[in-house]
Tab-separated table of N, CA, C and O in Angstrom:
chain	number	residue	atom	x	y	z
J	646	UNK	N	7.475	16.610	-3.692
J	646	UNK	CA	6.920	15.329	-3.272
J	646	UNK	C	7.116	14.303	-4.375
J	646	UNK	O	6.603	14.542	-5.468
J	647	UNK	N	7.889	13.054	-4.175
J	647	UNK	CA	7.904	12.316	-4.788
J	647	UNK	C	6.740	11.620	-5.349
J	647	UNK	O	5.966	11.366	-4.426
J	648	UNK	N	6.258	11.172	-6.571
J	648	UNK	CA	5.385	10.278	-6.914
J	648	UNK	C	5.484	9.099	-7.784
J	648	UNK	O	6.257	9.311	-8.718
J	649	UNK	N	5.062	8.155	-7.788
J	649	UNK	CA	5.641	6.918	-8.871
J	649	UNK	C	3.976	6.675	-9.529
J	649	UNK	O	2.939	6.641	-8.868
J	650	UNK	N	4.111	6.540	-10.896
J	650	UNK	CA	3.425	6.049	-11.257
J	650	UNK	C	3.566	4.576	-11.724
J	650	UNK	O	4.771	4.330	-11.765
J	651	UNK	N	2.989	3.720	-12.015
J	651	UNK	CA	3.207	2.273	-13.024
J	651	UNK	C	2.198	2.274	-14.147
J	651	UNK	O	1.097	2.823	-14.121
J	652	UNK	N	2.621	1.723	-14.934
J	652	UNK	CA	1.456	1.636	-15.969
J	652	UNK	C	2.107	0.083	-16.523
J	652	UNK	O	3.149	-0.352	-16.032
J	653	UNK	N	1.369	-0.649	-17.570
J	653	UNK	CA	1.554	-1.490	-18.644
J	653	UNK	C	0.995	-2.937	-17.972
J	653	UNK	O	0.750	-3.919	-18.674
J	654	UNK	N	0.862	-2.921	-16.784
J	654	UNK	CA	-0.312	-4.128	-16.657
J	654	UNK	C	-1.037	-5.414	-17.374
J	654	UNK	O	-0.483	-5.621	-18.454
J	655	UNK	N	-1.876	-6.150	-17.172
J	655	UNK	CA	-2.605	-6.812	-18.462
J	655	UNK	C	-2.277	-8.244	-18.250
J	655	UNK	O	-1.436	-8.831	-17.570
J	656	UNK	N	-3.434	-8.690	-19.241
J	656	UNK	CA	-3.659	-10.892	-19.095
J	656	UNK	C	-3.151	-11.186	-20.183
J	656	UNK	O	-3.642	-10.816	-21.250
J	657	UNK	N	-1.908	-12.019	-20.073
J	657	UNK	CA	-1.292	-12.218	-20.934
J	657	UNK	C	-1.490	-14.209	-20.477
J	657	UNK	O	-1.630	-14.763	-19.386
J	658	UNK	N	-1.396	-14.855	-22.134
J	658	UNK	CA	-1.018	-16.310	-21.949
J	658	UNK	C	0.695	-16.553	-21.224
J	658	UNK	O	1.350	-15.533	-21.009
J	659	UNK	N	1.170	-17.611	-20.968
J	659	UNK	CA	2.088	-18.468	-20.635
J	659	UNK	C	3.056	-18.255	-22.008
J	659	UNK	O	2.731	-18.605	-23.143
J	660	UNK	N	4.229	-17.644	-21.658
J	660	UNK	CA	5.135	-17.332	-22.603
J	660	UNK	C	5.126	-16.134	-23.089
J	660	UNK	O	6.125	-15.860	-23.754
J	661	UNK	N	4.104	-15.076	-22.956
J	661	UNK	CA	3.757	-13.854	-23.402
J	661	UNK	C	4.839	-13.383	-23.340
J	661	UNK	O	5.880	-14.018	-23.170
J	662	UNK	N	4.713	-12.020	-23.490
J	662	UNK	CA	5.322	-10.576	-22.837
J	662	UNK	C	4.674	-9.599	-22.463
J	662	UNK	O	3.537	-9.448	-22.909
J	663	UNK	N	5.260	-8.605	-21.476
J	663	UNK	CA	4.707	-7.474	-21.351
J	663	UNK	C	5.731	-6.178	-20.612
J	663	UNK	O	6.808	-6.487	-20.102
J	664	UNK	N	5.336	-4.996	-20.628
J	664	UNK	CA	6.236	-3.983	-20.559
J	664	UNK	C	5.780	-3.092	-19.677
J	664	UNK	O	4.915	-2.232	-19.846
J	665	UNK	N	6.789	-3.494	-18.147
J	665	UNK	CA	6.136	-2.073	-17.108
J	665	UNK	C	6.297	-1.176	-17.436
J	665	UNK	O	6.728	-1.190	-18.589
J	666	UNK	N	6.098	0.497	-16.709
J	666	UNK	CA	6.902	1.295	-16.852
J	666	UNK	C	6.613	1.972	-15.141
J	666	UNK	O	5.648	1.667	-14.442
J	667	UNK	N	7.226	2.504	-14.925
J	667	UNK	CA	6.989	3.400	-13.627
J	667	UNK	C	7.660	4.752	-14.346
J	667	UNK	O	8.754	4.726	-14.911
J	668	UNK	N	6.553	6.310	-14.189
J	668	UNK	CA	7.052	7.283	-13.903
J	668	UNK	C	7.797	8.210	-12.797
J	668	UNK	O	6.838	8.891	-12.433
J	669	UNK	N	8.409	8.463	-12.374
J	669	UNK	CA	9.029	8.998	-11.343
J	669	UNK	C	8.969	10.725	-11.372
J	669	UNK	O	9.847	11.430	-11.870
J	670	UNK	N	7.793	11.191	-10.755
J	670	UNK	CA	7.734	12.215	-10.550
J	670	UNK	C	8.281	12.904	-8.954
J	670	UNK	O	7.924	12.358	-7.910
J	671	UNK	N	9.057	13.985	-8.948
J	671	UNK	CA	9.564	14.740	-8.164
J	671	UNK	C	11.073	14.705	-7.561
J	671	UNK	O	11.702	15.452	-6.812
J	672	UNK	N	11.387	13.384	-8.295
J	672	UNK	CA	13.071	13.097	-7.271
J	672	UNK	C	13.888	14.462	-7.950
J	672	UNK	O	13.685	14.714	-9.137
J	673	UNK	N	14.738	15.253	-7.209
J	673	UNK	CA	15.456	16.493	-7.431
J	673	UNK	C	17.004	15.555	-8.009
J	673	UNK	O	17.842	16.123	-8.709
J	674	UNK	N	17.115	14.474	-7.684
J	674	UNK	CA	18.623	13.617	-7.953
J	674	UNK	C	18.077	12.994	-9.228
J	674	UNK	O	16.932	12.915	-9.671
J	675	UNK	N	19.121	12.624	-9.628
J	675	UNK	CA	19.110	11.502	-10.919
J	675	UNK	C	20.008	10.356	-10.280
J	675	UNK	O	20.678	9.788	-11.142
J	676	UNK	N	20.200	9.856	-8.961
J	676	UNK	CA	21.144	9.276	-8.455
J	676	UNK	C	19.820	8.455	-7.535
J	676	UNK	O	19.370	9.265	-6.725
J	677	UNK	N	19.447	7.757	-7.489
J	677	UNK	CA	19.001	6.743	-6.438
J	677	UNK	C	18.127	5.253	-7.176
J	677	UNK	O	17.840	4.963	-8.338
J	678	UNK	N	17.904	4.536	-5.808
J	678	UNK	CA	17.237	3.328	-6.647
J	678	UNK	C	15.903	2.915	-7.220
J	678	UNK	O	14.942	3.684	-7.235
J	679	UNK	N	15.887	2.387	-7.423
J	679	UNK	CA	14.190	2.214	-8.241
J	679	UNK	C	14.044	0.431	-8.276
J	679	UNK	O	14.908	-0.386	-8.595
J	680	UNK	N	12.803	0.223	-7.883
J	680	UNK	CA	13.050	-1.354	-7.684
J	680	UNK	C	11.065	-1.748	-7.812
J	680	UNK	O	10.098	-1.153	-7.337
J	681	UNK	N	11.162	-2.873	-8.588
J	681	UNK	CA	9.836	-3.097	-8.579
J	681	UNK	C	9.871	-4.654	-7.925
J	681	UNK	O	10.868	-5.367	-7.814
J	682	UNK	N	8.575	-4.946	-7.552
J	682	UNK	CA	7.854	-5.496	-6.297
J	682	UNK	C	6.996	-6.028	-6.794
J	682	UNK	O	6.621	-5.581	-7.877
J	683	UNK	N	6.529	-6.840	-6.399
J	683	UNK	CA	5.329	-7.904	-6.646
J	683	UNK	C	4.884	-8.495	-5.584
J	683	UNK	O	5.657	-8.705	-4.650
J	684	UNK	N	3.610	-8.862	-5.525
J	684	UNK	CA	2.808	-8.957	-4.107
J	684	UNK	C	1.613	-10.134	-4.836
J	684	UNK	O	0.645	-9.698	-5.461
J	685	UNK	N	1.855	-11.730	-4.643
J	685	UNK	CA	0.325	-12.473	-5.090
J	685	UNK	C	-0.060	-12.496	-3.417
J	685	UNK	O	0.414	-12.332	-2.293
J	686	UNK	N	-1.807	-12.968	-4.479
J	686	UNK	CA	-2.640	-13.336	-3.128
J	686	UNK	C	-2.269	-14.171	-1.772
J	686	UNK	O	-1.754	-15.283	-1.892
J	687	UNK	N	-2.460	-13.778	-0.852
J	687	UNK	CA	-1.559	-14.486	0.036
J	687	UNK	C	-0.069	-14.640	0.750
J	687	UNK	O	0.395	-15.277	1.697
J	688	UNK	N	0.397	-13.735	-0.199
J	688	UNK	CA	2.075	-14.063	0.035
J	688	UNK	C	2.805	-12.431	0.527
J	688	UNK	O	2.230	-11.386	0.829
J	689	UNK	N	4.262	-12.754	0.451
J	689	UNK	CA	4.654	-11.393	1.113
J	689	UNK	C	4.948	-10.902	-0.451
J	689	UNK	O	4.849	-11.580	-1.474
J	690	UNK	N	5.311	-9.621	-0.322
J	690	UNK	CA	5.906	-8.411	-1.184
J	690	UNK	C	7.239	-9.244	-1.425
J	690	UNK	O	7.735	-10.039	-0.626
J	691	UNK	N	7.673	-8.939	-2.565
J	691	UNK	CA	8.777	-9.820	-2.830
J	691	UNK	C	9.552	-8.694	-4.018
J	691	UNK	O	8.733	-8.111	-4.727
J	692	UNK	N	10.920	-8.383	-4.258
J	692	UNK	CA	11.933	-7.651	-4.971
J	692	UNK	C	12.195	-8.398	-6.189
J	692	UNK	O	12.692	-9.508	-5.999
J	693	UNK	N	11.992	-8.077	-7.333
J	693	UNK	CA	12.079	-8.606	-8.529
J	693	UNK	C	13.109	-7.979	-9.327
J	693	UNK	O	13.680	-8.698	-10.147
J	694	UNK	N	13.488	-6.614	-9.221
J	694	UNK	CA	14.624	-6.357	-10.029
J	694	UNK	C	14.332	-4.569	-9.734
J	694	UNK	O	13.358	-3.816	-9.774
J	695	UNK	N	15.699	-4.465	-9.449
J	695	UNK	CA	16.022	-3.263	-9.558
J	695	UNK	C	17.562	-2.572	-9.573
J	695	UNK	O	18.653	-3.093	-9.341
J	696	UNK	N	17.142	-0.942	-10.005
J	696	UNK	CA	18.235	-0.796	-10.729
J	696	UNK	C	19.156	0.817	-10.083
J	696	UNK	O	18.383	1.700	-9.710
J	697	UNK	N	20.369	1.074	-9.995
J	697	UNK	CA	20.688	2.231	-9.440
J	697	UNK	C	20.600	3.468	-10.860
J	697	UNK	O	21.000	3.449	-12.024
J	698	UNK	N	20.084	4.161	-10.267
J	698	UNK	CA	20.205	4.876	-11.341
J	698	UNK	C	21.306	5.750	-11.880
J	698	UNK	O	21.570	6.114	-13.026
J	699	UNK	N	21.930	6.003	-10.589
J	699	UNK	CA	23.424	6.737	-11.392
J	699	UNK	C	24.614	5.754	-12.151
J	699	UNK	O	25.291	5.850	-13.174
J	700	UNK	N	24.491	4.927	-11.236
J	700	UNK	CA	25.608	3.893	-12.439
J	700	UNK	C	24.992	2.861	-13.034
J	700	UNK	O	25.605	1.871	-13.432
J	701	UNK	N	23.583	3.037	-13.152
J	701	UNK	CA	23.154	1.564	-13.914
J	701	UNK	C	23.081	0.367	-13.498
J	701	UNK	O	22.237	-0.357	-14.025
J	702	UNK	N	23.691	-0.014	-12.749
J	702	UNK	CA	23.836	-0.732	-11.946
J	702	UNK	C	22.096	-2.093	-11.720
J	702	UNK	O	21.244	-1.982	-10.838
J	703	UNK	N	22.124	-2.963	-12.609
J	703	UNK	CA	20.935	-3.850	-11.656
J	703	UNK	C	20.923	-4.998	-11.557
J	703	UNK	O	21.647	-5.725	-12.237
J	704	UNK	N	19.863	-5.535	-10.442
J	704	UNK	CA	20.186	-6.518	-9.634
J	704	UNK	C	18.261	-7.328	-9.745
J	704	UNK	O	17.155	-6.824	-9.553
J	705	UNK	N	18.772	-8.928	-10.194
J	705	UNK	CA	17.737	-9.563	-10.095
J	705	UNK	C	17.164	-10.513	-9.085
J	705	UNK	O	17.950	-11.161	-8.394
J	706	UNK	N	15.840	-10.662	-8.929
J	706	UNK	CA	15.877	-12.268	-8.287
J	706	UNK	C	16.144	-13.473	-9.094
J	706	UNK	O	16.212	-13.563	-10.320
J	707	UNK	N	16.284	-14.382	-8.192
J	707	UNK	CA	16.660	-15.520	-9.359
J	707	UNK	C	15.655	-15.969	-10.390
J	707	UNK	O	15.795	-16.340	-11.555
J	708	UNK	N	14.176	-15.768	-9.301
J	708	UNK	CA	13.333	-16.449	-10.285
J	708	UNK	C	12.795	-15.543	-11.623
J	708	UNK	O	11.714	-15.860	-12.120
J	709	UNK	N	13.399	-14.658	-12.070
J	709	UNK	CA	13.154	-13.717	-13.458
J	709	UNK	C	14.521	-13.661	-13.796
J	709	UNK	O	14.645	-12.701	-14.555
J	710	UNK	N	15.818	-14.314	-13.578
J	710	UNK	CA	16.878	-13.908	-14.321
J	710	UNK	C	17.153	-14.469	-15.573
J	710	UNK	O	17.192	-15.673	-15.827
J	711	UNK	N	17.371	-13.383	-16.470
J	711	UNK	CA	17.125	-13.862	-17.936
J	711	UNK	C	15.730	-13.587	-18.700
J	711	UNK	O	15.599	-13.392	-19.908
J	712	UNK	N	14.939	-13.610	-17.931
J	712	UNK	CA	13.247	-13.187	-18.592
J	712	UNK	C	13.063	-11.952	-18.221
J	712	UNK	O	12.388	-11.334	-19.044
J	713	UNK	N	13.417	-11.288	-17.239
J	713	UNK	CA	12.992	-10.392	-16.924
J	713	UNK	C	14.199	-8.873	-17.242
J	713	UNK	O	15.279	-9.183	-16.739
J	714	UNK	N	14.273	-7.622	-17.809
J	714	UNK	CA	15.286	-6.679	-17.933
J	714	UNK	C	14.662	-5.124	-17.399
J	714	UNK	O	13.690	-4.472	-17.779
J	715	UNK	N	15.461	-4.933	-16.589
J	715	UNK	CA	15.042	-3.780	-15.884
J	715	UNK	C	16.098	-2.760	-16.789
J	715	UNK	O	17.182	-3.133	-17.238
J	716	UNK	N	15.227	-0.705	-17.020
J	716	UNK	CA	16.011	-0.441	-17.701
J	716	UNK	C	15.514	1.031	-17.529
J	716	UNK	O	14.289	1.141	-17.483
J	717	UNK	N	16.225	2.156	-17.429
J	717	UNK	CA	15.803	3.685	-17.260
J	717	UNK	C	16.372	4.427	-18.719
J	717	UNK	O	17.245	4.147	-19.540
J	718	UNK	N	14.997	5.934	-18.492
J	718	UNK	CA	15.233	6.326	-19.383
J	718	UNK	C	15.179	7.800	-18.878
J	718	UNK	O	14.138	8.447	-18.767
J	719	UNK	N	16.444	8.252	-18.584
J	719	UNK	CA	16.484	9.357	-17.752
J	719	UNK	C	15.661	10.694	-18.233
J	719	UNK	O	14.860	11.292	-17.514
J	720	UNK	N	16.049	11.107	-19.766
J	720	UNK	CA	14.902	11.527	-20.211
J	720	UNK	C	13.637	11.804	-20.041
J	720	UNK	O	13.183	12.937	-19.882
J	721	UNK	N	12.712	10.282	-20.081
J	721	UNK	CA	11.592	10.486	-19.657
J	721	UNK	C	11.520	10.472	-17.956
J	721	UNK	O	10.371	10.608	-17.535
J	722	UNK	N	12.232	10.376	-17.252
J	722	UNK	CA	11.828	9.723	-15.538
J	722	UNK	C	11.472	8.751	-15.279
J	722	UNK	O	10.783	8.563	-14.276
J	723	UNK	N	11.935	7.524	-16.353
J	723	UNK	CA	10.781	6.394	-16.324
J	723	UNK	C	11.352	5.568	-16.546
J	723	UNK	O	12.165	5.592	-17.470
J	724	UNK	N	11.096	4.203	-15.567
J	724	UNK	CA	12.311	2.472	-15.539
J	724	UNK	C	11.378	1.939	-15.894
J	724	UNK	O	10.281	2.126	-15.367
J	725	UNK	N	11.618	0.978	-17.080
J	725	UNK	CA	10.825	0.020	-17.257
J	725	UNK	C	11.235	-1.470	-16.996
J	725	UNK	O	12.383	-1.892	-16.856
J	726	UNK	N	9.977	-2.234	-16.957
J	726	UNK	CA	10.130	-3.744	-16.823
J	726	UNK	C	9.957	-4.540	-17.612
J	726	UNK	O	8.933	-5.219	-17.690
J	727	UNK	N	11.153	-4.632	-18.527
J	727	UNK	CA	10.736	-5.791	-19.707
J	727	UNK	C	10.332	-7.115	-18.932
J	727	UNK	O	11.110	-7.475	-18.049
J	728	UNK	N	8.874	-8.095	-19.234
J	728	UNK	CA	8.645	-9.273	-18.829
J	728	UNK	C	8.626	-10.088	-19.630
J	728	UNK	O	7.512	-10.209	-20.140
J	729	UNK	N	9.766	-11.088	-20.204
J	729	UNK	CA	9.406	-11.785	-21.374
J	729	UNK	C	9.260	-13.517	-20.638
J	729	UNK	O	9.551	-13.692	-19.454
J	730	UNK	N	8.810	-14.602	-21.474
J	730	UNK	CA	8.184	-16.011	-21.215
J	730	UNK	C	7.789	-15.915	-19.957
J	730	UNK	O	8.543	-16.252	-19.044
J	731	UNK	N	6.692	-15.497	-19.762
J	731	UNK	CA	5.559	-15.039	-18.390
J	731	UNK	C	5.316	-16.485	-18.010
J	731	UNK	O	4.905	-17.436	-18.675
J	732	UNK	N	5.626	-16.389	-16.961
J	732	UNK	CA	4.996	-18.266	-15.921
J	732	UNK	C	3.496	-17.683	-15.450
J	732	UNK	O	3.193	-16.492	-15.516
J	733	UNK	N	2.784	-18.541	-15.055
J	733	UNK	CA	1.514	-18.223	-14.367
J	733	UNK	C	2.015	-17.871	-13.167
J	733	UNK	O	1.286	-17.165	-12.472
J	734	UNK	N	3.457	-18.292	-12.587
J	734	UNK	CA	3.881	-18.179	-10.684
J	734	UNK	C	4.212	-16.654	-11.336
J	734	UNK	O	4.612	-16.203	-10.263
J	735	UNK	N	4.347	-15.585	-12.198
J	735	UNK	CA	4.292	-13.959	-12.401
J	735	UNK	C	3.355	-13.518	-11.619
J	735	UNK	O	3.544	-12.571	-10.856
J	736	UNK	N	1.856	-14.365	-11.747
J	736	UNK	CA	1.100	-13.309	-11.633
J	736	UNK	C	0.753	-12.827	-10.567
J	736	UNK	O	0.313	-13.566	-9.686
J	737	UNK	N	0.853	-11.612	-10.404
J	737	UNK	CA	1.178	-10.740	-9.357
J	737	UNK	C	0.376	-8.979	-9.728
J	737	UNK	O	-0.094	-8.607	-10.803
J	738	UNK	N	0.479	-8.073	-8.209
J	738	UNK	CA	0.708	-7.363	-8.452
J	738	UNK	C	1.812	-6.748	-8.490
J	738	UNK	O	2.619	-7.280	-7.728
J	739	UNK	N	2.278	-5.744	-9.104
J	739	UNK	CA	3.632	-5.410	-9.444
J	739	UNK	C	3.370	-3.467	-9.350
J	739	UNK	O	2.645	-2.670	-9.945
J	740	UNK	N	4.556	-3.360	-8.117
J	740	UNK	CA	4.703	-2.360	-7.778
J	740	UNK	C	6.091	-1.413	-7.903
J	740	UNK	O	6.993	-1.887	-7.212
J	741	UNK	N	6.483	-0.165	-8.635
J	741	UNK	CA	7.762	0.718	-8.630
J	741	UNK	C	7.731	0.960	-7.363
J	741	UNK	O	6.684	1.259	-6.789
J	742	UNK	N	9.437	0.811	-6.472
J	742	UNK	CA	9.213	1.970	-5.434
J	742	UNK	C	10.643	2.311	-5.816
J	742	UNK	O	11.346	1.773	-6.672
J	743	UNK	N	11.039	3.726	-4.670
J	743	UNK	CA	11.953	4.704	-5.353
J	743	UNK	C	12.647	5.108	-3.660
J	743	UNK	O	11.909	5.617	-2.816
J	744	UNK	N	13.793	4.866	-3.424
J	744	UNK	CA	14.946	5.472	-2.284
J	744	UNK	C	16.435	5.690	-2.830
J	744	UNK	O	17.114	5.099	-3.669
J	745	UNK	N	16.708	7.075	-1.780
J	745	UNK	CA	17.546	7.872	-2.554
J	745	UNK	C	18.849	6.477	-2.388
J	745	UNK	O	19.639	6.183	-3.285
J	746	UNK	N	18.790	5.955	-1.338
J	746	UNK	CA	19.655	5.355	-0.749
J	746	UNK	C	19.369	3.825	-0.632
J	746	UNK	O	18.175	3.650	-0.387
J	747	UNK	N	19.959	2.847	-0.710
J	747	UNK	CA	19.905	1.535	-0.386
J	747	UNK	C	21.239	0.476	0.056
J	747	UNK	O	22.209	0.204	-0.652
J	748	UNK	N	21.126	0.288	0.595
J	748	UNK	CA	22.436	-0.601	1.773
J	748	UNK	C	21.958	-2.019	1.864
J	748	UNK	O	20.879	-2.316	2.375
J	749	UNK	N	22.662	-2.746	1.433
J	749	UNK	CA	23.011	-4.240	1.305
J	749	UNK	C	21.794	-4.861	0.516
J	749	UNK	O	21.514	-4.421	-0.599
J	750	UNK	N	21.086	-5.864	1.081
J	750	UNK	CA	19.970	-6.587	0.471
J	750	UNK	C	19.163	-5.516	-0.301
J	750	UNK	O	18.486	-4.921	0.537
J	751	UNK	N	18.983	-5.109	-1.307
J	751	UNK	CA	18.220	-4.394	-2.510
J	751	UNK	C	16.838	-4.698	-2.444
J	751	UNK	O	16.017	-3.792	-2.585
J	752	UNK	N	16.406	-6.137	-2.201
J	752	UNK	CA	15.064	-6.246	-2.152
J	752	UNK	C	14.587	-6.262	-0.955
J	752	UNK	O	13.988	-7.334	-0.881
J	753	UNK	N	14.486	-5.682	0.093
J	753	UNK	CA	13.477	-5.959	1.417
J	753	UNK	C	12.852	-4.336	0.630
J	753	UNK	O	13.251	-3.277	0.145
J	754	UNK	N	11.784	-5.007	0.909
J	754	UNK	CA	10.511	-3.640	0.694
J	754	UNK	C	10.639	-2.188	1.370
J	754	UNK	O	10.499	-1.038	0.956
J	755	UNK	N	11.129	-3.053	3.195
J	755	UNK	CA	10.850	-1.717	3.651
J	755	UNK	C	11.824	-0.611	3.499
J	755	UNK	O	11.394	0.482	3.868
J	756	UNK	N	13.155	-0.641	2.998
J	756	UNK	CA	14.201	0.008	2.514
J	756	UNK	C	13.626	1.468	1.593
J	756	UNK	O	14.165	2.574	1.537
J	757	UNK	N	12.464	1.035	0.987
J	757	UNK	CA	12.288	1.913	-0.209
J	757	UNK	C	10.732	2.998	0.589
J	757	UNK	O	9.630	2.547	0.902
J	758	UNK	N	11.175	4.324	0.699
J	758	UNK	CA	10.284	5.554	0.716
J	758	UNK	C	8.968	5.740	0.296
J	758	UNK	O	7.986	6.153	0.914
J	759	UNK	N	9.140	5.282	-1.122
J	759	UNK	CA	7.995	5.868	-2.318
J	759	UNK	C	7.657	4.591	-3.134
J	759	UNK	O	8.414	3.765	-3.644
J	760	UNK	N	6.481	4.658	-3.115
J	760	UNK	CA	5.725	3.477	-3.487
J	760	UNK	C	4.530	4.162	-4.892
J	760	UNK	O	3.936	5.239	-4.953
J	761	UNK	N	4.561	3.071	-5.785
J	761	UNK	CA	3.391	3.340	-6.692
J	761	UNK	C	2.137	2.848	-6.362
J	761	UNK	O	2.086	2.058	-5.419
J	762	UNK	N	1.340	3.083	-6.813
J	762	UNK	CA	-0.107	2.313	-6.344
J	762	UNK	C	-0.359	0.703	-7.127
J	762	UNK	O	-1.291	-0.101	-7.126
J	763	UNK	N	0.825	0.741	-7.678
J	763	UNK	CA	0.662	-0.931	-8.320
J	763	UNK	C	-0.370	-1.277	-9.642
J	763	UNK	O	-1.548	-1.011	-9.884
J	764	UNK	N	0.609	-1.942	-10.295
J	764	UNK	CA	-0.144	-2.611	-11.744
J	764	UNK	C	0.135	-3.980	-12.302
J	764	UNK	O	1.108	-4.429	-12.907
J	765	UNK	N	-1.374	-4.680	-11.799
J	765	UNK	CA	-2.089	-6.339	-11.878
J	765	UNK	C	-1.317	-6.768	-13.398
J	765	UNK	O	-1.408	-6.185	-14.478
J	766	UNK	N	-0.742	-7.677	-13.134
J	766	UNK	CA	0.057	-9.051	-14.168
J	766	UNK	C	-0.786	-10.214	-13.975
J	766	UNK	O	-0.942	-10.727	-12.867
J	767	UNK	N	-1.269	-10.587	-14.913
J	767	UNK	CA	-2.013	-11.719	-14.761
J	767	UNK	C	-1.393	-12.642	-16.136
J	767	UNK	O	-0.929	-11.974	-17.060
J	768	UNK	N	-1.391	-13.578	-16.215
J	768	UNK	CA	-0.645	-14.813	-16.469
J	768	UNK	C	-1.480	-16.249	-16.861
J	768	UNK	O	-1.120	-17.264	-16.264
J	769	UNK	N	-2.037	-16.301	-17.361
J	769	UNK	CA	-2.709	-17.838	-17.567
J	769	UNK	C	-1.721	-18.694	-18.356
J	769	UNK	O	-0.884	-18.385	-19.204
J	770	UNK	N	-2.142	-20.095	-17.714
J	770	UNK	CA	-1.234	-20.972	-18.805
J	770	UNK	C	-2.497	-21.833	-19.664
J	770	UNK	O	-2.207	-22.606	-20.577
């Protein structure tokens, strides 16, 4: 059974940084995608960056390109989310999910299997 954890969360000022991580417990492949998600009050689930894991391969939205670096560490089972010059429009919750497989658009949510239980970015300016 697949499981994702997230961790690294936290209230950071306007310009901060901070560092996801999602664990990936149970995938039998070292070959599929991993993509984290963000969800504010009110709004839809939205694809922020994710990455293939057999060729490395990753893909951003526009509004984090350049601030934001998605990055695995096969070793541990674990992609992290570098977040650097944090806007207050970050703050979000921010969710890992994990499919063996993904076909065309990378970010629609429902593409992805395995979901983490999500970890709160908060952002003040």
């Amino acid at each position: 059974q697949v499981q994702l954890v997230e961790s690294g969360g936290g209230s950071v000022q306007a310009g901060g940084s901070l560092r996801l991580s999602c664990v990936v417990f149970g995938y039998t492949s070292n070959n599929y995608f991993l993509g984290w998600f963000r969800q504010a009050p009110g709004k839809e689930r939205e694809g922020v960056a994710v990455i293939g894991t057999g060729a490395g391969s990753t893909y951003y939205a526009d509004s984090v390109k350049g601030r934001f670096t998605i990055s695995q560490d096969n070793a541990e089972n674990t992609v992290y989310l570098q977040m650097n010059s944090l806007k207050p429009e970050d703050t979000a919750m921010y969710y890992c999910a994990a499919a063996q497989r993904v076909m065309g658009w990378v970010f629609a949510p429902a593409k992805y299997n395995y979901w983490g239980q999500g970890t709160q970015v908060t952002v003040s300016s």
